[in-house]
C-alpha atoms as a printed R data frame, in Angstrom:
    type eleno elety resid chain resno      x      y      z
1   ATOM     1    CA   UNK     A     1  0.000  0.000  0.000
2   ATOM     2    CA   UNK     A     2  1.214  3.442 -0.740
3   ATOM     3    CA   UNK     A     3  1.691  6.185  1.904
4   ATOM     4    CA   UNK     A     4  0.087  9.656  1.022
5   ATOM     5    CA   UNK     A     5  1.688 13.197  1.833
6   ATOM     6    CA   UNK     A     6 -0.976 14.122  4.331
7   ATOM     7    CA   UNK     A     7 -0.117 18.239  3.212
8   ATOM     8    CA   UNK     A     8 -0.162 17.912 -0.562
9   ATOM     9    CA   UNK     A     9 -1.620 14.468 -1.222
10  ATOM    10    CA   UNK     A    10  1.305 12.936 -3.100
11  ATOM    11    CA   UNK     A    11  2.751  9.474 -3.358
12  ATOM    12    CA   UNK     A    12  5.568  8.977 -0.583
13  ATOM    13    CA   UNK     A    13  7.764  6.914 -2.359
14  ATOM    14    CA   UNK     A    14 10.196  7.652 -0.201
15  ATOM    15    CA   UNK     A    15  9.097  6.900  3.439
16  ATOM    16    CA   UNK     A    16 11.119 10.031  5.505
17  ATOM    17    CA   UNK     A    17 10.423 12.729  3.242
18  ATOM    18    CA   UNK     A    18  7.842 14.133  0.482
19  ATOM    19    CA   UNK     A    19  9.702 14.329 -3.067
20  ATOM    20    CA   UNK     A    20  6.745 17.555 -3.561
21  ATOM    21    CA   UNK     A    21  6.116 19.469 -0.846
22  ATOM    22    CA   UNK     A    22  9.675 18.056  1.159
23  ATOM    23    CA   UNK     A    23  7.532 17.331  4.030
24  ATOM    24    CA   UNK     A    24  9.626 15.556  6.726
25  ATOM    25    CA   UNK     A    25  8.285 12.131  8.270
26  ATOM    26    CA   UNK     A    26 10.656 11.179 10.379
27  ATOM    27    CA   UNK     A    27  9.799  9.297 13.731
28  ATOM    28    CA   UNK     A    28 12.343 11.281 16.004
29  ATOM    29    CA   UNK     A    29 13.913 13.840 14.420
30  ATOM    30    CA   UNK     A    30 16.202 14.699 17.274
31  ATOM    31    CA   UNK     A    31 17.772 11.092 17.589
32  ATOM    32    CA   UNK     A    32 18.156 11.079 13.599
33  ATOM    33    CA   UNK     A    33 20.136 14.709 13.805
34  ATOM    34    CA   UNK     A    34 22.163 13.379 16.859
35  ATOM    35    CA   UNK     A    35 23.053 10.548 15.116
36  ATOM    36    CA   UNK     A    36 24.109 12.320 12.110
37  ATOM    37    CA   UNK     A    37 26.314 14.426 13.915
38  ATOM    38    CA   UNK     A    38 28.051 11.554 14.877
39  ATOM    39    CA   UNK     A    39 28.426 10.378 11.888
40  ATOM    40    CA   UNK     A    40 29.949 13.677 10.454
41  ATOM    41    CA   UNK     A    41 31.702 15.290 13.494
42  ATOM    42    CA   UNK     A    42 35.042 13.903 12.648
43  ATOM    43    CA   UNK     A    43 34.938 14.431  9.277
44  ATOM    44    CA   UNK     A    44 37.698 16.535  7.389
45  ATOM    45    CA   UNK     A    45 35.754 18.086  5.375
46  ATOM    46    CA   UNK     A    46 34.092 19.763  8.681
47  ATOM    47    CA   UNK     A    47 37.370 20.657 10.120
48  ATOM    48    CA   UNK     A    48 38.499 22.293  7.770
49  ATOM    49    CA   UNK     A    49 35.728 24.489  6.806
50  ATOM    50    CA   UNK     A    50 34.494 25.432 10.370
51  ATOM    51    CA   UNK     A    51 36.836 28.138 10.626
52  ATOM    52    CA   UNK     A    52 36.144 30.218  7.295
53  ATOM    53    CA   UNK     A    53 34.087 33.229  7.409
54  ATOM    54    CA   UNK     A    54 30.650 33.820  6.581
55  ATOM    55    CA   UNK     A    55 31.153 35.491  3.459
56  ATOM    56    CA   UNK     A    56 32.784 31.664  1.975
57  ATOM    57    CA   UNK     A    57 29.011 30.157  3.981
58  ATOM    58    CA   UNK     A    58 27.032 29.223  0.905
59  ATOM    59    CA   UNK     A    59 30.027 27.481 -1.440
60  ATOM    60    CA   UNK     A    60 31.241 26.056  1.977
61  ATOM    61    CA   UNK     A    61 27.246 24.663  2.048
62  ATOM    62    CA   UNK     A    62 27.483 23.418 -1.347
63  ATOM    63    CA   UNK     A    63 30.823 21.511 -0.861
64  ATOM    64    CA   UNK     A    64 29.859 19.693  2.363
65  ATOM    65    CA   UNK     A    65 26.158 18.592  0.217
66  ATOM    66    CA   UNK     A    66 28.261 17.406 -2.683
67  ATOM    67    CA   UNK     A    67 31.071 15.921 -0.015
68  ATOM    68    CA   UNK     A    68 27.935 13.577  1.200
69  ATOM    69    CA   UNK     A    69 26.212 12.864 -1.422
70  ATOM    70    CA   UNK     A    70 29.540 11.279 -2.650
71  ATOM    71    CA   UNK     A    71 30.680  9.858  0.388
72  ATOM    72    CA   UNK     A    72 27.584  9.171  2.723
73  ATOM    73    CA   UNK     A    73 24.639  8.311 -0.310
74  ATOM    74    CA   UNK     A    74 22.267  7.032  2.221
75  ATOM    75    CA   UNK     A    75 21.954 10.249  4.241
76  ATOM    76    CA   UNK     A    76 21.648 12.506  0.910
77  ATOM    77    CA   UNK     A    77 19.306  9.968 -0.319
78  ATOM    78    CA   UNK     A    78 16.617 10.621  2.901
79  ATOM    79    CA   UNK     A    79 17.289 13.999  4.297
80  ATOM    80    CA   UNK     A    80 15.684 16.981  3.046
81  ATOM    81    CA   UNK     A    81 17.326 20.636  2.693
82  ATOM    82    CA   UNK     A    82 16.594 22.403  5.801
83  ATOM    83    CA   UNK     A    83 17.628 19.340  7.729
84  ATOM    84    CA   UNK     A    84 20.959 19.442  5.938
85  ATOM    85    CA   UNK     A    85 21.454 23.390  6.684
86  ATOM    86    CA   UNK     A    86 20.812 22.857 10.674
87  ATOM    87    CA   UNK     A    87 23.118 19.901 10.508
88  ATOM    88    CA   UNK     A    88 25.042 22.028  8.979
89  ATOM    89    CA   UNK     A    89 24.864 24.862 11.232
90  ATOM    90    CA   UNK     A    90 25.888 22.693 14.416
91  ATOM    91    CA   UNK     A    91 28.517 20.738 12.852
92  ATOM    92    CA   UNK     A    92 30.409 24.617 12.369
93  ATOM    93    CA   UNK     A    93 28.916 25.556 15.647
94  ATOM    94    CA   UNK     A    94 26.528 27.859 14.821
95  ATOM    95    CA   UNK     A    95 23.827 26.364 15.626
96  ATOM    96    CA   UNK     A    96 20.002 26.244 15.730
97  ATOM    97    CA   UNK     A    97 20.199 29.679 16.139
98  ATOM    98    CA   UNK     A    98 21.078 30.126 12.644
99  ATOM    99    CA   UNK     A    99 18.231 28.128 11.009
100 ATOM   100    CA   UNK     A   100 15.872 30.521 12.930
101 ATOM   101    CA   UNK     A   101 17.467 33.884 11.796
102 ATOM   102    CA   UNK     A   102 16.982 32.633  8.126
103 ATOM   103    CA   UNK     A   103 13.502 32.731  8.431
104 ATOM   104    CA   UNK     A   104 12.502 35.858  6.891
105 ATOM   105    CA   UNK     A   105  8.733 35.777  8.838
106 ATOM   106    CA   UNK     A   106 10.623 35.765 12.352
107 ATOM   107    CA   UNK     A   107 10.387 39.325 14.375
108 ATOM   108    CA   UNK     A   108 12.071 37.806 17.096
109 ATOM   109    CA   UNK     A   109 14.781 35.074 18.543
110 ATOM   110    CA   UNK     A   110 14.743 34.453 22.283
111 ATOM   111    CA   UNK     A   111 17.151 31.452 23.690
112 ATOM   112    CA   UNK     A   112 16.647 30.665 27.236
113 ATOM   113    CA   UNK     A   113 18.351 27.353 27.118
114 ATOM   114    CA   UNK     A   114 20.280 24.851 24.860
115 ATOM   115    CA   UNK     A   115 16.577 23.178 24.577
116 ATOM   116    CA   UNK     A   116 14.793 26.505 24.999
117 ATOM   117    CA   UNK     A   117 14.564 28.424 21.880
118 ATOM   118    CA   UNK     A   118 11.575 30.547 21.210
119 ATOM   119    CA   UNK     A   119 10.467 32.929 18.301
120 ATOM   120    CA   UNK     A   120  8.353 35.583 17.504
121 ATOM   121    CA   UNK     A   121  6.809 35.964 14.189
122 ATOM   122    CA   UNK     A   122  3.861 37.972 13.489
123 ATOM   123    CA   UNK     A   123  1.069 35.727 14.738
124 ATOM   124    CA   UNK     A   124  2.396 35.497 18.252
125 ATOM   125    CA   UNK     A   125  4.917 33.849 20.163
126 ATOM   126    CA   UNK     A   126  6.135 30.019 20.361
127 ATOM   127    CA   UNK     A   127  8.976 27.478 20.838
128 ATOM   128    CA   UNK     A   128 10.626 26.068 17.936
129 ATOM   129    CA   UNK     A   129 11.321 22.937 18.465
130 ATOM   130    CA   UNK     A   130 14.961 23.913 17.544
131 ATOM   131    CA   UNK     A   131 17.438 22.478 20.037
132 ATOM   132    CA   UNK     A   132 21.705 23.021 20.654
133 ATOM   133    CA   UNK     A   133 23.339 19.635 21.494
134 ATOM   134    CA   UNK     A   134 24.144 20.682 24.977
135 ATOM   135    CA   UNK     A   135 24.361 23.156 27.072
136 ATOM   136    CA   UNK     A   136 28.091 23.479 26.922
137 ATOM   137    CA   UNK     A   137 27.498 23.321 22.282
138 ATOM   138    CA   UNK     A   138 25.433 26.556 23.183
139 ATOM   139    CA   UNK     A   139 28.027 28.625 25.265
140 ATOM   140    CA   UNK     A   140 30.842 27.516 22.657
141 ATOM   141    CA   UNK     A   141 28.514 28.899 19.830
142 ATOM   142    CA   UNK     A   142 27.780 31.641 21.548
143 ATOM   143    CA   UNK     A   143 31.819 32.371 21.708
144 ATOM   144    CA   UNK     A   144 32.516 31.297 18.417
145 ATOM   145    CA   UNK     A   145 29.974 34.169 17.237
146 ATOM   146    CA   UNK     A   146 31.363 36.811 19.293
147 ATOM   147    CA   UNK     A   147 34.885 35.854 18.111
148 ATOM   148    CA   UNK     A   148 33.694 35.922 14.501
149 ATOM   149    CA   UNK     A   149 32.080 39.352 15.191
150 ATOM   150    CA   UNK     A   150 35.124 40.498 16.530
151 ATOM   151    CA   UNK     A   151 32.694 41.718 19.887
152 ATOM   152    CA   UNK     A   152 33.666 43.934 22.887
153 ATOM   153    CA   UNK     A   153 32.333 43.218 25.602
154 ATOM   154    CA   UNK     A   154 29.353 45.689 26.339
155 ATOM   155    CA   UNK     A   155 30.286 48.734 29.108
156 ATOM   156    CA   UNK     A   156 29.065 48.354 32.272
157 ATOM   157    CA   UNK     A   157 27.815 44.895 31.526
158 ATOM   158    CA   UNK     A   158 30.039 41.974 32.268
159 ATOM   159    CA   UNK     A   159 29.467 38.894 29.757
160 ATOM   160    CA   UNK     A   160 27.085 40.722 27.880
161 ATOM   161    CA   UNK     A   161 27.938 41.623 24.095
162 ATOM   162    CA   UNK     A   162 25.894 43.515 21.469
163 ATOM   163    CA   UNK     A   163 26.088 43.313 17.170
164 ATOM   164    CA   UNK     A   164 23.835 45.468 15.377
165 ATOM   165    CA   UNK     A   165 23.475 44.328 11.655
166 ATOM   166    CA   UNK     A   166 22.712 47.424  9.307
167 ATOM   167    CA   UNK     A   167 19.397 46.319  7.796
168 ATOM   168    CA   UNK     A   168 18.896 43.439  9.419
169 ATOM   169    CA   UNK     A   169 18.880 42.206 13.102
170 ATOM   170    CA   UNK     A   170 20.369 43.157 16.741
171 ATOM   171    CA   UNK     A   171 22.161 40.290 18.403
172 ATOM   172    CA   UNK     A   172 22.684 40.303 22.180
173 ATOM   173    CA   UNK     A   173 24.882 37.581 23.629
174 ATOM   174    CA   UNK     A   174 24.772 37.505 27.620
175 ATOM   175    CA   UNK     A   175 26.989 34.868 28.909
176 ATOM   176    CA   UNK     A   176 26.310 35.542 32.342
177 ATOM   177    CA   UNK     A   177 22.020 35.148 31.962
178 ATOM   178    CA   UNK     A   178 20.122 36.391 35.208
179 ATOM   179    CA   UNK     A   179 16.836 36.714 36.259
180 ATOM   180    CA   UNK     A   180 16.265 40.184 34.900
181 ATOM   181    CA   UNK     A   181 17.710 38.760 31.883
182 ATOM   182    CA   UNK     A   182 17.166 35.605 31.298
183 ATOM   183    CA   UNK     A   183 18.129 35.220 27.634
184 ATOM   184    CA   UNK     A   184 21.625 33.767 26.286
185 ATOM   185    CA   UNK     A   185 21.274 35.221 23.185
186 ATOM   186    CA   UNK     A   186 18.343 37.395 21.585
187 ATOM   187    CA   UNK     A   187 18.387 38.556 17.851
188 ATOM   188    CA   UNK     A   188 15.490 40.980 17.681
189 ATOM   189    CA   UNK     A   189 14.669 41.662 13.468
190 ATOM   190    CA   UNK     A   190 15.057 45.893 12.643
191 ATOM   191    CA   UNK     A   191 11.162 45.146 11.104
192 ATOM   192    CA   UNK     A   192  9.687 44.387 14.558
């Protein structure tokens, strides 16, 4: 018997993902990513691209897709693209974070916890299901952005650094979270 894409009605010939609408069925997602991490965190390819800036981000991207199709068929074969780009993002350390900046409908990016991650479009608040490997991947991401950024640490404010992106977004990073302030990191879009 074939299985039906319950959002667009098509065939699901394959039985993880929809080949039209790239509708993800997988049982747990979580233990699939974790597991794919593993399988990729010692790979070459990943060490030597997880220093280069974000400028190099998208042909970096491209490489590491075509570097597993080649190498690991079965993953390319099943996963679809925005499971690839958070895999991506947390094998260079960047994290979920980065999957929920890229969405152009989000106002708002609140993380309150490697597990805690909660945006803000226009319809109203919620959590994202979006989740750093551990607590210790999310304070290591957080430094790896602030040494990419080239931050100073924010007057007046110990452990708590500040990017504004012309255009775009304001980052805060707060290393030191408190109860007034209970955010790690916050990226609040200029069109909120």
């Amino acid at each position: 018997m074939e299985k039906i894409c319950p959002n667009c009605n098509s065939d699901l010939p394959n039985p993880v993902a929809c080949s039209t609408c790239y509708s993800l069925f997988v049982p747990d997602l979580r233990a699939r990513k974790a597991h794919l991490i593993n399988i990729l965190k010692d790979h070459a390819l990943v060490q030597k691209y997880s220093d280069k800036d974000e400028e190099s981000g998208d042909e970096t991207r491209q490489l590491f897709w075509r570097t597993i199709e080649k190498e690991y068929p079965e993953i390319a074969s099943i996963e679809s693209g925005w499971l690839f780009l958070e895999l991506f993002d947390e094998l260079l350390g960047t994290g979920a974070i980065g999957q929920a900046m890229r969405d152009p409908s989000m106002r708002e990016v609140r993380v309150l916890g490697h597990d805690q991650i909660f945006a803000q479009n226009m319809i109203g608040k919620l959590k994202t299901g979006l989740a750093y490997e551990s607590p210790k991947h999310l304070k290591s991401s957080m430094q790896k952005m602030i040494a990419k950024l080239g931050l100073a640490e924010t007057k007046g404010a110990q452990g708590k650094y500040e990017y504004h992106a012309p255009d775009q977004y304001h980052l805060t990073i707060n290393l030191a979270p408190s109860e007034s302030e209970p955010e790690y990191l916050k990226v609040r879009s200029v069109l909120a």
